[in-house]
XYZ file of C-alpha atoms in Angstrom:
780
model
C -39.918 -17.057 4.079
C -42.277 -19.671 2.725
C -45.476 -18.678 4.521
C -46.322 -16.098 1.856
C -50.068 -16.042 1.090
C -50.808 -18.763 3.636
C -53.673 -18.670 6.110
C -53.411 -15.832 8.657
C -50.549 -14.344 6.649
C -52.287 -12.309 3.944
C -52.583 -8.560 4.468
C -55.748 -6.891 3.190
C -54.714 -3.484 1.867
C -58.301 -2.502 1.133
C -59.262 -2.816 4.801
C -56.098 -0.939 5.794
C -57.043 1.901 3.460
C -60.598 2.124 4.817
C -59.419 2.350 8.416
C -56.831 5.004 7.590
C -59.478 6.976 5.707
C -61.541 7.004 8.888
C -58.683 8.965 10.489
C -58.791 11.485 7.669
C -55.186 11.013 6.623
C -55.177 8.599 3.691
C -53.049 9.609 0.738
C -54.599 9.214 -2.717
C -51.199 7.932 -3.762
C -51.563 5.145 -1.236
C -55.003 4.342 -2.596
C -53.541 4.087 -6.069
C -50.726 1.932 -4.775
C -53.271 -0.276 -3.080
C -55.155 -0.725 -6.325
C -51.934 -1.668 -8.062
C -50.418 -3.851 -5.395
C -53.066 -5.248 -3.105
C -55.946 -6.291 -5.389
C -56.223 -9.643 -7.102
C -58.431 -10.315 -10.110
C -61.759 -12.044 -9.511
C -60.684 -15.440 -10.801
C -57.472 -15.474 -8.794
C -59.227 -14.214 -5.659
C -61.783 -16.983 -5.865
C -58.977 -19.522 -6.216
C -57.254 -18.289 -3.092
C -60.250 -17.608 -0.825
C -59.875 -20.983 0.846
C -56.194 -20.429 1.571
C -56.064 -16.900 2.976
C -57.726 -14.626 5.452
C -57.191 -11.074 6.582
C -54.632 -10.202 9.226
C -54.268 -7.008 11.200
C -50.898 -5.273 11.381
C -49.441 -3.466 14.376
C -49.357 -0.199 12.430
C -52.843 -0.447 10.964
C -54.227 2.660 12.635
C -51.049 4.710 12.806
C -51.436 8.481 12.802
C -48.448 8.784 10.473
C -48.928 10.664 7.240
C -46.340 10.800 4.515
C -48.033 13.735 2.800
C -50.845 13.490 0.275
C -48.481 13.479 -2.672
C -45.470 11.800 -1.100
C -43.975 9.402 -3.677
C -43.974 5.900 -2.293
C -44.395 2.184 -2.783
C -46.283 -0.455 -0.818
C -45.500 -4.169 -0.489
C -47.619 -6.900 1.031
C -46.813 -10.583 1.273
C -48.293 -11.491 -2.099
C -45.752 -9.185 -3.720
C -42.887 -11.261 -2.297
C -43.799 -14.583 -3.899
C -41.083 -14.369 -6.564
C -38.268 -13.314 -4.202
C -35.839 -15.741 -2.614
C -36.151 -14.257 0.864
C -33.453 -15.194 3.381
C -33.101 -11.956 5.364
C -35.102 -8.757 5.759
C -33.068 -6.862 3.150
C -34.404 -9.216 0.467
C -37.921 -7.909 1.002
C -37.166 -4.398 -0.284
C -34.259 -4.871 -2.683
C -36.473 -4.899 -5.809
C -38.213 -1.605 -5.027
C -37.777 1.407 -7.356
C -34.615 3.533 -6.965
C -33.448 1.465 -4.016
C -30.286 -0.607 -3.737
C -29.132 -2.905 -0.950
C -25.419 -3.698 -0.816
C -25.680 -7.057 0.905
C -22.500 -8.891 -0.070
C -23.694 -12.284 1.158
C -26.541 -13.799 3.155
C -25.948 -12.832 6.779
C -23.818 -9.783 5.969
C -23.881 -7.254 8.815
C -22.999 -4.508 6.328
C -26.207 -4.524 4.278
C -26.182 -0.817 3.477
C -29.057 0.875 1.644
C -29.081 3.649 -0.938
C -32.215 5.420 -2.195
C -32.501 7.674 -5.247
C -29.643 10.238 -5.222
C -28.151 8.928 -1.976
C -25.684 6.148 -2.591
C -25.358 2.913 -0.650
C -22.627 4.334 1.607
C -24.596 7.462 2.582
C -26.338 5.395 5.215
C -27.431 8.362 7.337
C -29.639 9.558 4.457
C -32.182 6.778 4.858
C -34.353 5.551 7.716
C -35.852 2.166 8.584
C -38.570 1.528 11.176
C -40.082 -1.788 12.262
C -43.357 -1.444 14.191
C -42.266 2.114 14.969
C -38.824 1.075 16.281
C -35.807 2.655 14.506
C -33.481 0.167 12.812
C -31.350 2.770 11.017
C -27.907 3.108 12.590
C -27.155 6.824 12.859
C -23.888 6.318 14.736
C -21.556 5.177 11.949
C -21.400 5.484 8.169
C -20.365 3.551 5.073
C -20.277 -0.214 5.679
C -20.573 0.239 9.449
C -23.746 2.297 9.130
C -26.058 -0.389 7.753
C -29.523 -0.634 9.314
C -29.796 -3.326 11.966
C -31.923 -5.500 9.692
C -31.496 -8.577 11.908
C -33.514 -6.946 14.703
C -36.584 -7.924 12.669
C -36.912 -11.299 10.948
C -38.106 -11.525 7.365
C -40.630 -14.179 8.391
C -42.524 -11.811 10.715
C -43.118 -9.067 8.127
C -46.702 -8.425 6.991
C -46.309 -5.133 5.123
C -43.569 -2.741 3.951
C -44.016 0.846 2.787
C -41.209 2.840 1.142
C -41.429 6.641 1.130
C -39.054 8.480 -1.205
C -37.471 11.771 -0.242
C -37.895 14.223 2.671
C -41.398 15.424 1.795
C -42.982 14.747 5.185
C -42.366 17.005 8.171
C -42.622 13.933 10.401
C -39.171 12.729 9.360
C -35.792 14.382 9.825
C -33.267 15.205 7.124
C -32.083 11.600 7.447
C -34.980 10.898 5.071
C -33.173 12.643 2.170
C -33.081 9.306 0.352
C -36.158 7.716 1.825
C -37.871 5.859 4.649
C -38.711 2.152 4.930
C -41.659 1.375 7.236
C -42.000 -2.289 8.237
C -45.072 -3.597 10.044
C -45.746 -7.078 11.412
C -49.032 -8.833 12.151
C -51.066 -8.789 15.366
C -52.029 -12.355 16.353
C -55.816 -12.776 16.399
C -55.780 -16.371 17.616
C -53.268 -19.036 18.603
C -50.836 -19.712 15.789
C -47.450 -21.332 15.302
C -45.179 -20.862 12.346
C -41.969 -22.618 11.352
C -39.825 -22.140 8.280
C -36.341 -23.182 7.289
C -34.165 -22.420 4.272
C -30.975 -23.942 2.923
C -28.753 -22.014 0.521
C -25.600 -22.901 -1.381
C -23.351 -20.610 -3.414
C -20.570 -21.319 -5.893
C -17.864 -18.681 -6.256
C -14.710 -18.361 -8.338
C -12.427 -15.294 -8.342
C -8.694 -14.675 -7.986
C -7.239 -17.556 -5.965
C -10.528 -18.891 -4.573
C -12.763 -21.479 -6.219
C -15.294 -23.250 -4.030
C -18.809 -23.715 -2.713
C -20.147 -22.214 0.521
C -23.374 -23.153 2.280
C -25.748 -21.893 4.936
C -29.209 -22.203 6.438
C -31.878 -20.262 8.321
C -34.520 -21.520 10.737
C -37.378 -19.477 12.189
C -40.077 -20.281 14.747
C -42.831 -18.044 16.073
C -45.782 -18.293 18.442
C -48.674 -15.875 18.602
C -51.915 -15.706 20.535
C -54.532 -13.301 21.799
C -55.999 -13.439 25.298
C -58.828 -10.955 25.470
C -57.189 -7.555 24.999
C -53.637 -8.939 25.256
C -51.737 -9.969 22.102
C -48.549 -12.017 22.470
C -45.949 -12.702 19.808
C -42.601 -14.442 20.378
C -40.081 -15.566 17.778
C -36.606 -17.004 17.357
C -34.538 -16.709 14.187
C -31.220 -18.509 13.657
C -29.065 -17.879 10.590
C -25.705 -19.445 9.839
C -23.831 -19.009 6.589
C -20.388 -19.115 5.011
C -19.561 -16.365 2.526
C -17.179 -16.022 -0.378
C -13.933 -14.131 0.421
C -14.707 -10.439 0.895
C -11.287 -8.829 0.522
C -8.411 -9.571 -1.845
C -4.904 -8.263 -1.121
C -2.162 -6.917 -3.339
C 1.381 -6.122 -2.196
C 3.257 -2.850 -1.955
C 6.632 -2.429 -3.638
C 9.688 -3.779 -1.824
C 13.357 -3.009 -2.415
C 14.709 -5.742 -0.139
C 17.546 -7.533 -1.980
C 17.045 -10.604 0.251
C 13.378 -11.070 -0.738
C 12.188 -14.684 -0.807
C 11.457 -16.045 -4.310
C 7.833 -17.210 -4.541
C 5.216 -18.293 -7.054
C 1.420 -18.456 -7.093
C 0.688 -14.724 -6.956
C -1.947 -13.524 -9.423
C -1.117 -10.642 -11.735
C -3.942 -8.272 -12.585
C -5.151 -4.698 -12.475
C -6.878 -2.907 -9.623
C -9.932 -0.663 -10.136
C -7.714 2.220 -11.321
C -5.957 0.024 -13.915
C -2.744 -0.204 -11.910
C -0.919 -3.498 -12.384
C -0.788 -5.466 -9.142
C 0.383 -8.776 -7.739
C -2.470 -10.214 -5.658
C -1.158 -12.414 -2.856
C -4.178 -13.541 -0.822
C -7.727 -13.105 0.459
C -9.746 -13.217 3.664
C -10.999 -16.729 2.955
C -14.452 -17.977 3.903
C -16.237 -15.743 6.404
C -18.591 -17.596 8.759
C -21.504 -15.677 10.288
C -23.977 -16.814 12.922
C -26.893 -14.635 13.997
C -29.546 -15.374 16.623
C -32.504 -13.045 17.032
C -34.979 -13.268 19.908
C -38.177 -11.222 19.734
C -41.064 -10.572 22.132
C -44.001 -8.291 21.328
C -46.839 -7.607 23.741
C -49.858 -5.603 22.609
C -52.663 -4.478 24.888
C -55.903 -2.638 24.104
C -57.321 -0.194 26.649
C -60.736 0.388 25.147
C -59.986 2.416 22.025
C -56.326 2.857 23.056
C -53.558 0.511 21.911
C -50.103 -0.181 23.292
C -47.208 -2.259 21.968
C -44.057 -3.319 23.801
C -41.337 -4.512 21.419
C -38.210 -6.278 22.734
C -35.534 -7.604 20.361
C -32.155 -9.122 21.197
C -29.452 -9.943 18.653
C -26.457 -12.226 19.242
C -24.074 -12.149 16.299
C -20.698 -13.768 15.591
C -18.595 -13.237 12.477
C -15.361 -15.148 11.997
C -12.628 -15.034 9.362
C -10.426 -17.906 10.487
C -9.041 -19.253 7.212
C -7.382 -16.500 5.151
C -5.754 -17.741 1.962
C -2.242 -17.027 0.773
C -1.614 -17.699 -2.903
C 2.168 -17.609 -2.514
C 4.463 -20.603 -2.193
C 8.234 -20.669 -1.674
C 10.606 -22.894 -3.645
C 9.766 -25.855 -1.384
C 6.033 -25.419 -1.873
C 5.404 -23.989 1.591
C 2.805 -21.223 1.949
C 4.196 -17.718 2.586
C 2.188 -15.438 4.905
C 4.430 -12.426 5.531
C 7.678 -10.714 4.642
C 9.379 -9.457 1.475
C 8.963 -11.670 -1.569
C 9.703 -11.576 -5.282
C 7.856 -13.250 -8.191
C 8.625 -12.739 -11.879
C 10.151 -9.328 -11.187
C 7.420 -8.306 -8.743
C 9.093 -7.415 -5.444
C 6.389 -6.840 -2.844
C 5.881 -6.706 0.906
C 3.323 -8.801 2.800
C 2.410 -7.067 6.091
C 2.250 -9.594 8.913
C -1.294 -8.707 9.936
C -3.009 -8.854 6.539
C -3.498 -12.606 6.568
C -4.239 -12.769 10.249
C -7.480 -14.237 11.591
C -10.287 -12.251 13.178
C -13.618 -12.557 14.978
C -16.381 -10.099 15.783
C -18.965 -10.589 18.527
C -21.934 -8.261 18.691
C -24.834 -8.286 21.145
C -27.571 -5.661 20.802
C -30.801 -4.967 22.645
C -33.666 -2.913 21.231
C -36.638 -1.742 23.300
C -39.674 0.028 21.895
C -42.952 1.187 23.404
C -45.815 2.581 21.316
C -49.029 4.070 22.688
C -51.867 5.558 20.673
C -55.543 6.302 20.823
C -58.252 8.962 20.457
C -58.378 12.043 22.680
C -61.687 13.001 21.077
C -63.718 12.145 18.016
C -61.372 14.119 15.741
C -58.077 14.067 17.660
C -55.701 11.105 17.956
C -52.512 10.834 20.014
C -49.454 8.654 19.451
C -46.220 8.285 21.430
C -43.121 6.201 20.713
C -40.190 5.637 23.065
C -37.151 3.630 21.924
C -33.771 2.602 23.258
C -31.045 0.731 21.409
C -28.020 -0.498 23.377
C -24.859 -2.097 22.034
C -24.281 -4.539 24.890
C -21.084 -5.800 23.297
C -19.331 -5.070 20.023
C -15.824 -6.434 19.995
C -13.472 -7.328 17.154
C -10.355 -9.428 17.774
C -7.538 -9.715 15.223
C -4.277 -11.638 15.279
C -0.962 -10.073 14.342
C -0.076 -13.045 12.150
C -1.678 -16.048 10.511
C -1.646 -19.108 12.818
C 0.203 -21.042 10.076
C 2.955 -18.409 9.875
C 6.213 -19.771 11.393
C 6.543 -16.457 13.268
C 3.076 -16.837 14.846
C 2.410 -15.544 18.350
C -0.800 -14.885 20.272
C -0.263 -11.135 19.890
C -3.056 -9.178 18.313
C -5.420 -6.274 18.613
C -8.898 -5.758 20.089
C -11.428 -3.117 18.995
C -14.049 -2.582 21.672
C -17.138 -0.346 21.756
C -17.979 0.981 25.204
C -21.122 2.972 25.998
C -22.718 3.008 22.559
C -26.329 3.327 21.472
C -29.217 5.739 21.167
C -32.516 6.826 22.714
C -35.485 8.495 21.051
C -38.893 9.738 22.136
C -41.718 11.146 20.019
C -45.244 12.405 20.690
C -47.692 13.586 18.048
C -51.289 14.636 17.590
C -53.456 14.078 14.537
C -56.464 16.348 13.959
C -58.736 14.830 11.335
C -60.935 17.976 11.128
C -59.886 21.599 11.627
C -63.030 23.527 10.792
C -62.733 23.246 7.020
C -63.970 20.169 5.128
C -61.018 17.882 4.305
C -58.459 19.812 6.393
C -56.264 17.692 8.717
C -53.133 18.302 10.764
C -50.405 16.164 12.265
C -48.051 17.863 14.725
C -45.581 16.724 17.342
C -42.087 16.713 18.789
C -39.173 14.288 18.757
C -35.931 13.913 20.696
C -32.934 11.724 19.764
C -29.609 11.188 21.554
C -26.641 9.191 20.201
C -23.392 8.083 21.845
C -20.394 6.243 20.352
C -17.200 5.211 22.157
C -14.464 3.059 20.619
C -11.218 1.789 22.164
C -8.434 -0.046 20.333
C -6.027 -2.165 22.405
C -2.894 -4.125 21.712
C -3.385 -7.610 23.108
C -0.911 -10.279 24.271
C -3.671 -12.839 23.657
C -6.187 -11.595 21.091
C -8.300 -14.782 21.149
C -9.203 -14.319 24.821
C -9.593 -10.545 24.294
C -6.905 -9.716 26.813
C -6.543 -5.943 26.932
C -3.035 -4.554 26.763
C -2.048 -0.945 26.189
C -4.368 1.427 24.350
C -3.593 2.062 20.697
C -6.287 4.678 20.219
C -9.528 5.943 21.748
C -12.275 8.186 20.398
C -15.941 8.963 20.824
C -18.615 11.564 21.415
C -22.315 12.366 21.534
C -24.980 14.121 19.478
C -28.534 15.227 20.237
C -31.395 16.418 18.051
C -34.629 18.006 19.310
C -37.363 18.640 16.745
C -40.881 20.037 16.428
C -43.013 19.511 13.322
C -46.425 20.259 11.864
C -48.037 19.338 8.566
C -51.455 20.326 7.193
C -53.256 18.084 4.707
C -56.176 19.577 2.788
C -58.392 17.638 0.402
C -60.085 20.624 -1.210
C -62.417 18.684 -3.496
C -62.487 15.516 -5.583
C -59.757 16.863 -7.849
C -57.369 18.933 -5.719
C -55.408 18.320 -2.552
C -52.543 20.167 -0.894
C -50.008 19.635 1.899
C -48.008 22.283 3.763
C -45.669 21.677 6.679
C -42.370 22.329 8.332
C -39.849 20.838 10.754
C -37.606 22.747 13.158
C -34.530 20.953 14.491
C -31.899 21.886 17.025
C -28.649 19.922 16.884
C -25.877 19.620 19.427
C -22.591 17.706 19.429
C -20.692 17.313 22.697
C -18.189 15.331 24.773
C -16.038 14.521 21.747
C -12.516 13.195 22.242
C -9.699 11.341 20.524
C -6.323 10.040 21.634
C -2.986 11.759 21.016
C -0.712 9.999 23.455
C 2.505 11.456 24.780
C 4.817 8.558 25.622
C 6.490 10.662 28.306
C 3.302 10.776 30.422
C 2.035 7.965 32.610
C -1.530 8.129 31.342
C -2.934 7.605 27.849
C -3.560 11.173 26.701
C -6.892 12.275 25.227
C -7.712 15.455 23.331
C -11.107 17.015 24.011
C -12.926 18.155 20.870
C -15.128 21.277 21.084
C -18.812 20.669 20.575
C -21.181 22.536 18.305
C -24.783 23.756 18.278
C -26.840 24.344 15.153
C -30.479 24.656 14.127
C -32.500 24.564 10.923
C -36.054 24.845 9.610
C -37.217 22.592 6.774
C -40.428 23.600 4.915
C -42.489 21.020 2.976
C -45.115 21.507 0.268
C -47.073 19.333 -2.136
C -50.086 19.680 -4.393
C -52.052 17.016 -6.225
C -54.528 17.145 -9.106
C -56.787 14.325 -10.269
C -58.506 15.365 -13.536
C -60.243 11.989 -13.936
C -60.661 8.852 -11.860
C -57.763 7.244 -13.778
C -55.197 10.055 -13.887
C -53.316 11.797 -11.095
C -50.583 14.442 -11.091
C -48.682 15.560 -7.995
C -45.789 17.896 -7.239
C -43.774 17.758 -4.015
C -41.113 20.123 -2.678
C -39.066 19.574 0.453
C -36.136 21.199 2.194
C -33.995 18.944 4.416
C -30.950 19.272 6.668
C -28.977 16.139 7.505
C -26.838 16.766 10.584
C -23.481 14.979 10.931
C -23.357 11.794 12.996
C -20.958 10.891 15.812
C -18.523 8.906 13.665
C -18.134 11.713 11.131
C -17.435 14.217 13.894
C -15.363 12.278 16.421
C -14.338 8.766 15.323
C -10.559 9.014 14.899
C -8.495 5.854 15.327
C -5.820 3.579 13.904
C -6.090 -0.213 13.865
C -4.204 -3.004 12.056
C -6.144 -2.778 8.825
C -7.820 0.619 8.956
C -7.372 4.290 9.791
C -10.236 6.750 10.336
C -9.874 10.543 10.293
C -12.876 12.448 11.708
C -13.925 16.051 11.039
C -15.569 17.871 14.000
C -16.174 21.019 11.924
C -18.687 19.505 9.510
C -21.816 21.486 8.621
C -25.177 19.782 8.059
C -25.973 18.612 4.558
C -28.425 21.084 3.013
C -30.831 19.592 0.490
C -33.619 20.857 -1.765
C -35.748 18.022 -3.193
C -38.494 18.074 -5.830
C -40.726 15.365 -7.304
C -43.290 15.436 -10.111
C -45.528 12.364 -10.329
C -47.801 11.353 -13.201
C -49.919 8.248 -12.669
C -52.402 6.338 -14.810
C -54.558 3.555 -13.417
C -54.833 0.481 -15.617
C -56.808 -2.753 -15.119
C -55.327 -4.471 -12.090
C -52.805 -1.781 -11.266
C -51.118 1.439 -12.327
C -48.347 3.016 -14.362
C -46.391 5.803 -12.714
C -43.622 8.187 -13.765
C -41.662 10.206 -11.199
C -39.344 13.032 -12.238
C -37.143 14.137 -9.345
C -34.275 16.505 -8.641
C -32.028 16.827 -5.594
C -29.625 19.705 -4.956
C -27.484 19.145 -1.859
C -24.861 21.481 -0.442
C -22.112 20.709 2.101
C -22.221 17.031 1.138
C -20.425 14.892 3.716
C -18.417 12.580 1.504
C -16.747 9.628 3.187
C -13.851 8.572 0.991
C -11.869 5.392 1.552
C -8.485 4.642 0.026
C -7.064 1.111 -0.123
C -3.281 1.140 0.217
C -0.873 -1.638 -0.803
C -1.000 -4.512 1.635
C -4.651 -4.022 2.506
C -4.635 -0.944 4.766
C -7.795 1.169 4.394
C -7.742 4.913 5.143
C -11.085 6.687 5.566
C -11.755 10.416 5.718
C -14.836 12.645 5.940
C -14.392 15.530 3.508
C -17.237 17.918 2.601
C -18.079 18.635 -1.042
C -19.614 22.007 -1.829
C -22.582 20.903 -3.941
C -23.994 17.933 -5.832
C -27.022 17.759 -8.093
C -29.119 14.760 -9.092
C -31.781 14.488 -11.779
C -33.776 11.306 -12.122
C -36.723 9.666 -13.840
C -38.552 6.597 -12.572
C -40.902 4.387 -14.547
C -43.008 2.052 -12.387
C -45.516 -0.553 -13.557
C -47.400 -2.614 -10.959
C -50.304 -4.778 -12.088
C -52.099 -8.007 -11.256
C -53.375 -10.274 -14.042
C -51.175 -8.350 -16.447
C -51.980 -9.220 -20.094
C -52.761 -12.833 -19.207
C -54.758 -14.358 -16.388
C -52.895 -15.109 -13.140
C -49.751 -13.112 -14.002
C -48.721 -10.457 -11.460
C -46.030 -7.994 -12.462
C -43.890 -5.400 -10.679
C -41.440 -3.596 -12.957
C -39.426 -0.442 -12.411
C -36.609 1.371 -14.179
C -34.800 4.519 -13.051
C -32.388 6.856 -14.806
C -30.179 8.933 -12.494
C -27.745 11.690 -13.459
C -25.764 12.756 -10.392
C -22.971 15.303 -10.660
C -20.502 17.139 -8.448
C -21.313 20.689 -9.572
C -19.129 22.714 -7.200
C -16.118 21.985 -5.015
C -13.829 24.958 -4.437
C -11.182 23.084 -2.398
C -10.605 20.732 -5.362
C -12.176 22.059 -8.580
C -10.666 19.178 -10.569
C -13.598 16.925 -9.597
C -16.302 19.404 -10.640
C -18.443 17.885 -13.373
C -17.619 14.336 -12.276
C -20.248 11.694 -11.639
C -21.023 11.298 -7.952
C -19.687 7.959 -6.622
C -21.689 4.743 -6.419
C -24.685 6.025 -8.380
C -25.226 4.078 -11.634
C -27.096 5.877 -14.392
C -29.514 2.994 -14.899
C -31.141 0.624 -12.432
C -34.058 -1.726 -12.985
C -36.008 -4.497 -11.263
C -38.596 -7.049 -12.312
C -40.808 -9.376 -10.284
C -43.127 -11.589 -12.319
C -45.340 -14.198 -10.634
C -47.515 -16.700 -12.458
C -50.144 -18.429 -10.314
C -50.294 -21.851 -11.945
C -53.188 -22.736 -9.652
C -54.287 -21.919 -6.132
C -51.448 -24.064 -4.712
C -48.539 -23.481 -7.055
C -46.698 -20.253 -7.962
C -43.763 -19.775 -10.324
C -41.778 -16.561 -10.354
C -39.005 -14.685 -12.133
C -36.921 -11.902 -10.635
C -34.353 -9.688 -12.297
C -31.995 -6.935 -11.161
C -29.981 -4.639 -13.400
C -27.544 -1.794 -12.777
C -25.082 -0.024 -15.055
C -21.550 0.460 -13.799
C -20.534 3.447 -11.692
C -17.556 5.052 -10.013
C -16.371 4.458 -6.485
C -14.265 7.614 -6.286
C -15.080 11.290 -6.592
C -12.179 11.724 -9.046
C -13.753 9.077 -11.347
C -10.394 7.383 -11.956
C -11.649 3.871 -11.127
C -12.648 2.724 -14.603
C -11.538 -0.914 -14.575
C -14.338 -3.491 -14.621
C -14.652 -6.936 -13.056
C -11.819 -6.507 -10.560
C -11.777 -6.230 -6.795
C -12.537 -2.623 -5.820
C -14.530 -1.849 -8.977
C -18.121 -0.613 -9.137
C -19.417 -3.008 -11.765
C -22.731 -3.032 -13.476
C -24.641 -6.269 -13.113
C -27.504 -8.220 -14.632
C -28.816 -10.938 -12.327
C -31.652 -13.366 -13.046
C -33.457 -15.401 -10.417
C -36.212 -18.014 -10.272
C -38.573 -19.055 -7.495
C -41.368 -21.615 -7.217
C -43.541 -22.529 -4.227
C -46.058 -25.327 -3.795
C -48.566 -25.271 -0.922
C -49.829 -28.580 0.433
C -52.685 -29.208 2.820
C -52.239 -28.747 6.567
C -50.267 -25.498 6.175
C -47.132 -27.037 4.600
C -45.292 -25.323 1.744
C -42.138 -26.232 -0.167
C -40.074 -23.908 -2.325
C -37.083 -23.978 -4.648
C -35.206 -21.009 -6.034
C -32.030 -19.725 -7.581
C -30.353 -16.299 -7.723
C -27.736 -15.173 -10.239
C -28.732 -17.943 -12.597
C -25.937 -17.146 -15.080
C -23.282 -17.134 -12.317
C -22.177 -13.636 -13.252
C -19.005 -12.374 -11.521
C -19.274 -8.730 -10.539
C -17.912 -6.435 -7.867
C -19.356 -3.551 -5.926
C -15.961 -2.944 -4.307
C -16.413 -6.400 -2.729
C -17.696 -9.340 -4.781
C -21.399 -9.974 -5.231
C -22.427 -13.607 -4.580
C -22.142 -16.217 -7.296
C -24.954 -18.529 -8.327
C -27.003 -19.352 -5.214
C -29.639 -22.081 -4.902
C -32.367 -22.177 -2.239
C -34.564 -24.876 -0.747
C -37.345 -23.855 1.646
C -39.965 -25.489 3.813
C -42.616 -23.863 6.013
C -45.364 -25.083 8.290
C -48.257 -23.111 9.810
C -50.214 -24.821 12.535
C-alpha cells in the first residue's frame, strides 16, 4: 500500500469534522482525535502541500453517531506510513487494545479481539466497509474471522475504531468494538497501481526454509457529473510457514516399525511428545473484484457496492519427519523410536485444498428530509457461492495411497441485513439531537461432510454428517445526544432486540434405514433491551473527562447452536440451549491535549454473564475436538494509555503509542468451580504498540513499528504453561522498519521488514518469522 500521502489519497480530517458538525452529531472525542491524528505541524504541512490534496470519503456525511463520549480511535492514511501493509488487517493491528491473529499474509483466519474479548470471540466485534458488514456472524473461533479480503488495503481512506457497546446503533456484537472502514469517492479520473513482494524465513520443529509471496492491485476511478465510478482488482498469492505440527498417540503394537527422525519435545501443557510431522507450506491465492457506483440526486446520495472474492488455499506438501531403517519416509501406521511407540493416523499427513467464492452486495441511500432531519438506509446481502474443502485419506507418497478422501461442503450459507435510521439535529432544545432506527438481520449456515472415492475431483459419496440452521435478529434503537453547554454533554439511548433461532438440524444416521437420518433441533425465541448512557465534562479547552455505561446482549450464532459434525481432522459439538451473553460495560476517559496531539487514559470494566466459551482440545494424532460450553461469569478490568502526536519532541516526528493492562478473570462457574479465579483464555495482561514516523523531507519517510504482548493461557483451566511450543500462547516482542521514497510522476518505492529479530513465538499456531517487503506504487 505505497500510495500513502500521495496526490488524491490524503484524507482531510478537519473538513470531515466540519461537515459532521453541520449535522449536529460530532463527538468532542472525535474532534480531539482529529487534533491528535489528522493535523500536521506548519513546517511539515508546507513541505507536503505540493504532494497532497483533499479527498472525499464515501462515509463523509454519515448519520452515524458513536455517542458523544464513546471511546474510539481514528486513522487516516498518514498514520499508516510506518506499517508494512499487505492486507487490510495490517491497517488496524497497531490500534489500542486490539489484536489481529493473522498467522501469515493471506490467512483466511485473521480473527480480531478487542479489549476484554479475545481473538477467538469473533462474534463480539464488528467490521463495516462503506457501510457493508464484513464481520462473519455465522461461525466462531478461526472460522469466524471478518471477511477482510472483501475490501483491499489499497482502497482504504479512513478507519475508525469504536470500543465497547456504548452506542445504541450497534448490537451486542459490539461488546469488544466496531471497526468502520471508508474508502474515497473519485473526484476526477484516476488510476492507481501498487505491487508488493514479501519473503519470510521460518525455522521450527522439522521445517527450516524460506517462503515468498506477492500482491498486485489496480484501480480506476472517475466522476461523470453526479455519477462516481470506482473499480478495482486485487491479487494476492503467498506461501506460508507450516501451520500445524503433529504428535503421535501411544501405541501398543508389538510389530511397530522402527523409525528415526521424530522430534522429542513438550506440548503446551508440558507433556512429553514425539512430533512426527507438519502440514508443510500452505499456498493461498486470493482474487478480489470490486465495483462501486455512487450517484447524487440533488442533496441525496446513493452507493452501490459489489465485491466478489475467489480464494484458493492448498496444503499439498505435508512433511513427515520419520524415516524407516532404509531411509524411506513413513506417513502412517504404528512406529517406534527410542522407546516412543506411537500411532500415525493415515489422514493426518494427507493433502487438502479449500475453494471459496463469496459475493457481497451493499446499497446505501441517504439524504435530508428537512433542514434538521436526515435519513439513511443500508441493505446488504452476503452469499457464500462456494465453500468446499477436499482432503485425502492418505499422503500421495504413502505406499497405501488411494484417491479416497473427504469433502466438506457449505450449501445455502450467508446473511442479509437491512437498516433504516433518522437523525434529528435539533429537537427543540439547543444542542439536543437524536438518532433512531430499526435493523433486521438473517443468517443461515448449512454444512455437509461426504466420503469421497475421488477427493480431488470433489466426487460426493455417502454423507458422513450434516448440520445447519438459521437465526434472525430484529432491532429498534434510539439515542439522544445533548450538548448542554461548552463544558457538559450527555448521551442517553437504548436498543431493543428480538432473537429467533429456527430450522436447526444435525445428522444421527441409523444404518438400518435407507435414508441419511437427520434430527430436527427445536428453535428458540428471546428478546432483550440494552440501555446506554454517557456524560462528558470539559473543564478547560485542553482537558476532557467522560464516563460511558452500556448494557449489551450478544445472541448465539448459528454455529454455536447447530453446527455438529465429524470430519477427518475435527469434531464439533453444538449447543442449541445457549443463552445470550449478558454484558455490563463501563469506561472512564481522561484526555489532555498537547501540542500536535493528545494523551488519553481509559479505565474500563466488563462484567459478562453466560459467556459462550468455545474450547478446542487437540488429541494425539492431530484430531481437534471443539465444544461450546457456557461459563457463568467473567470480569475484566483494564487501563489504556494512548499518546498520539505529530511533531513530537522534534520536528517532523509523528508518534502513535499505546499500552494496555488487562486483568480478566473467570469469577463464577458453578458447573466446574475448579476454574473460578483463573485467567480468561487468550487475554495477555500487557499489550503495547508503537508507530513512529520521521519525515526526512517531503519525499522520504522512515518509520519504526513495534508490537508487544505478554504471554497468556489458551485454556480455561490455565494448565497450558509451556512457552515457545506449538499450541502455546506466547508473549512476543516484534520490531519492524519501513521506509518510502516518493519520486515525481506519482511513483513511490518502499522497503520494509517485520520481526526484525526473527523471534519464534506461537499463538497456538506459529507467528511468521522475519519478513522483508519491497513495494512499488504508481498514481496516474
